[in-house]
Coordinates of C-alpha atoms in Angstrom, one line a residue:
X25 CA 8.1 89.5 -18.8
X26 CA 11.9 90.1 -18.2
X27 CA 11.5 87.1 -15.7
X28 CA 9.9 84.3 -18.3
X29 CA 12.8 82.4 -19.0
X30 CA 10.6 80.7 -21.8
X31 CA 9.0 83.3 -23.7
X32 CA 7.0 80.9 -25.9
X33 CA 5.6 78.9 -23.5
X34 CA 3.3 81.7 -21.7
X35 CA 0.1 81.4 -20.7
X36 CA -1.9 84.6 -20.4
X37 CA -5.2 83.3 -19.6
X38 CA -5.1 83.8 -15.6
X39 CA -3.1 87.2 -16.1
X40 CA -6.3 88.2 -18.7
X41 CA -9.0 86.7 -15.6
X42 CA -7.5 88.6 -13.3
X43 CA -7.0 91.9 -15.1
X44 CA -11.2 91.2 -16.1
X45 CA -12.1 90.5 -12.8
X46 CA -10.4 93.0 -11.3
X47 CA -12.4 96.0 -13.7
X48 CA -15.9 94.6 -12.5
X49 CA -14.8 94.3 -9.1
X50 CA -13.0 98.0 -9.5
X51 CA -16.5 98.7 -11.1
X52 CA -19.1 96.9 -8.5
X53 CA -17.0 97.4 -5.1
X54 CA -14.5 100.2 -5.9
X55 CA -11.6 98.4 -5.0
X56 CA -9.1 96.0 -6.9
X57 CA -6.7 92.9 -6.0
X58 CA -3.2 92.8 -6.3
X59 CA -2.5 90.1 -9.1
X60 CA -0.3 88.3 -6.4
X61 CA -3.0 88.3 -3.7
X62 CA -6.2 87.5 -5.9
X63 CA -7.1 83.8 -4.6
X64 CA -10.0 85.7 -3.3
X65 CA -11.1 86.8 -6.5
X66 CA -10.1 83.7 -8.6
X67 CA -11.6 81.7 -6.4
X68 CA -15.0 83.9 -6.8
X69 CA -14.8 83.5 -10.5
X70 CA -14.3 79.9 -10.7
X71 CA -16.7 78.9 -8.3
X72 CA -19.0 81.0 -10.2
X73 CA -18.1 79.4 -13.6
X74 CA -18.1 76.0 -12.4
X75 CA -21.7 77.0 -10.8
X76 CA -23.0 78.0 -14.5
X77 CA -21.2 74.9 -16.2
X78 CA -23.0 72.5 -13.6
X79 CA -26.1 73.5 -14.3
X80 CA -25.9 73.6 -17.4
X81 CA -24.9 70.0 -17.1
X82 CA -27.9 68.8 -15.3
X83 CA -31.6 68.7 -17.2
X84 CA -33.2 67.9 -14.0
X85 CA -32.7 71.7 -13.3
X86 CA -34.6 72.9 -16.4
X87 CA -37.3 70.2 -15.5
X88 CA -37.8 71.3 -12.0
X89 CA -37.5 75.3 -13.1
X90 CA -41.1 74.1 -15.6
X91 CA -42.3 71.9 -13.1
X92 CA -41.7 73.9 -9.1
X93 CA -42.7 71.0 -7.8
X94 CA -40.0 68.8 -8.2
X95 CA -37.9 70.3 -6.0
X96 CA -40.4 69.4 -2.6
X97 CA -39.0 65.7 -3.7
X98 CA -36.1 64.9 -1.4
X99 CA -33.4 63.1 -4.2
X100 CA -35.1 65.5 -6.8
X101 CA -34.8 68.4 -5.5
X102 CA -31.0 67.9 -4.2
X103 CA -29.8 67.2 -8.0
X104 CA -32.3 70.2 -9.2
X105 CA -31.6 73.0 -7.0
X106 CA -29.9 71.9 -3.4
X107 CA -26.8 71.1 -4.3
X108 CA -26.2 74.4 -5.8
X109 CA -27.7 76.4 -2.9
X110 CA -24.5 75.9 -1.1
X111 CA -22.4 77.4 -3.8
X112 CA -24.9 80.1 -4.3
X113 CA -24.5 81.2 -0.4
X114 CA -20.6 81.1 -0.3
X115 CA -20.8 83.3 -3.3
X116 CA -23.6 85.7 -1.6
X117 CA -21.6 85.7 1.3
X118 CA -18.8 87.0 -0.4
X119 CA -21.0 89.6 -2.2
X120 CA -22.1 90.7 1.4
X121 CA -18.6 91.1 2.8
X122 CA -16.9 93.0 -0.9
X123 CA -20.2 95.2 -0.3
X124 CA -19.3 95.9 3.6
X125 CA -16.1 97.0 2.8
X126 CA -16.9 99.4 -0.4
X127 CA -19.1 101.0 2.5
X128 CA -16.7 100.9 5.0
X129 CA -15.1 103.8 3.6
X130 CA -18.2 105.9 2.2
X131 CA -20.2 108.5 3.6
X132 CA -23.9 109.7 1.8
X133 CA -21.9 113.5 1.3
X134 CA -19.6 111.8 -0.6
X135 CA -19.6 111.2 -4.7
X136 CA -19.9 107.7 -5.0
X137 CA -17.0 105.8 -7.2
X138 CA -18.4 102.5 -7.6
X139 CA -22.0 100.8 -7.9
X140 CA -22.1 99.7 -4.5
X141 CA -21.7 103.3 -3.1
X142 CA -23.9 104.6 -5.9
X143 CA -27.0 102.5 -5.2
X144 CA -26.1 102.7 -1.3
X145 CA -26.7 106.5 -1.7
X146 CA -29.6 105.9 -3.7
X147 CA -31.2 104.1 -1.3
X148 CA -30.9 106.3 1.6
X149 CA -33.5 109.3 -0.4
X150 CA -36.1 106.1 -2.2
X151 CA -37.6 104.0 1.1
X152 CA -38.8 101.5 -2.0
X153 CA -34.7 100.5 -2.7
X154 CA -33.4 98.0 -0.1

């Protein structure tokens, strides 16, 4: 704070995101970013808020999700669910690589400190969990 020259001018709403963020992802993943090295994390949260505002936005998704059909049609389908597939799979992937590193460092002996690890252990004594 001692380095805000003007104090009235501040803007805490990315300061607040990332301090949020950073308790799920401390909470899902076990770990935390640095507030000066959270694109990463940022990035996650806006894709993922511009991903629920944008379908919001359309009505052809809450047409095709009471009619399934709709999305077999080729223009149809890309406004109702194909153009948000793409989003959807960067975010999975990202899911896929915070979840590969919360393991990284976990054995089954271990107490687990985050979901990730909880569930992981949880799965390896319940075949139906995958």
């Amino acid at each position: 704070m001692r380095s805000i020259k003007n104090k009235e001018a501040v803007d805490l709403q990315h300061p607040i995101q990332v301090f949020i963020a950073n308790i799920i992802n401390k909470t899902l993943f076990g770990f935390s970013y640095e507030y000066d090295k959270s694109e990463r994390l940022m990035t996650t949260v806006f894709k993922l808020t511009k991903l629920f505002d944008d379908i919001q936005g359309y009505k052809l998704v809450f047409l095709a999700q009471m009619f399934p059909f709709l999305q077999h049609f080729p223009v149809i389908g890309y406004y109702a669910r194909g153009q948000f597939e793409k989003v959807l799979d960067e975010l999975k992937e990202n899911i896929r690589d915070d979840v590969k590193r919360s393991l990284e460092s976990y054995t089954v002996d271990q107490e687990p400190e985050c979901f990730v690890q909880a569930y992981y252990q949880r799965m390896q004594t319940n075949p139906n969990l995958e």
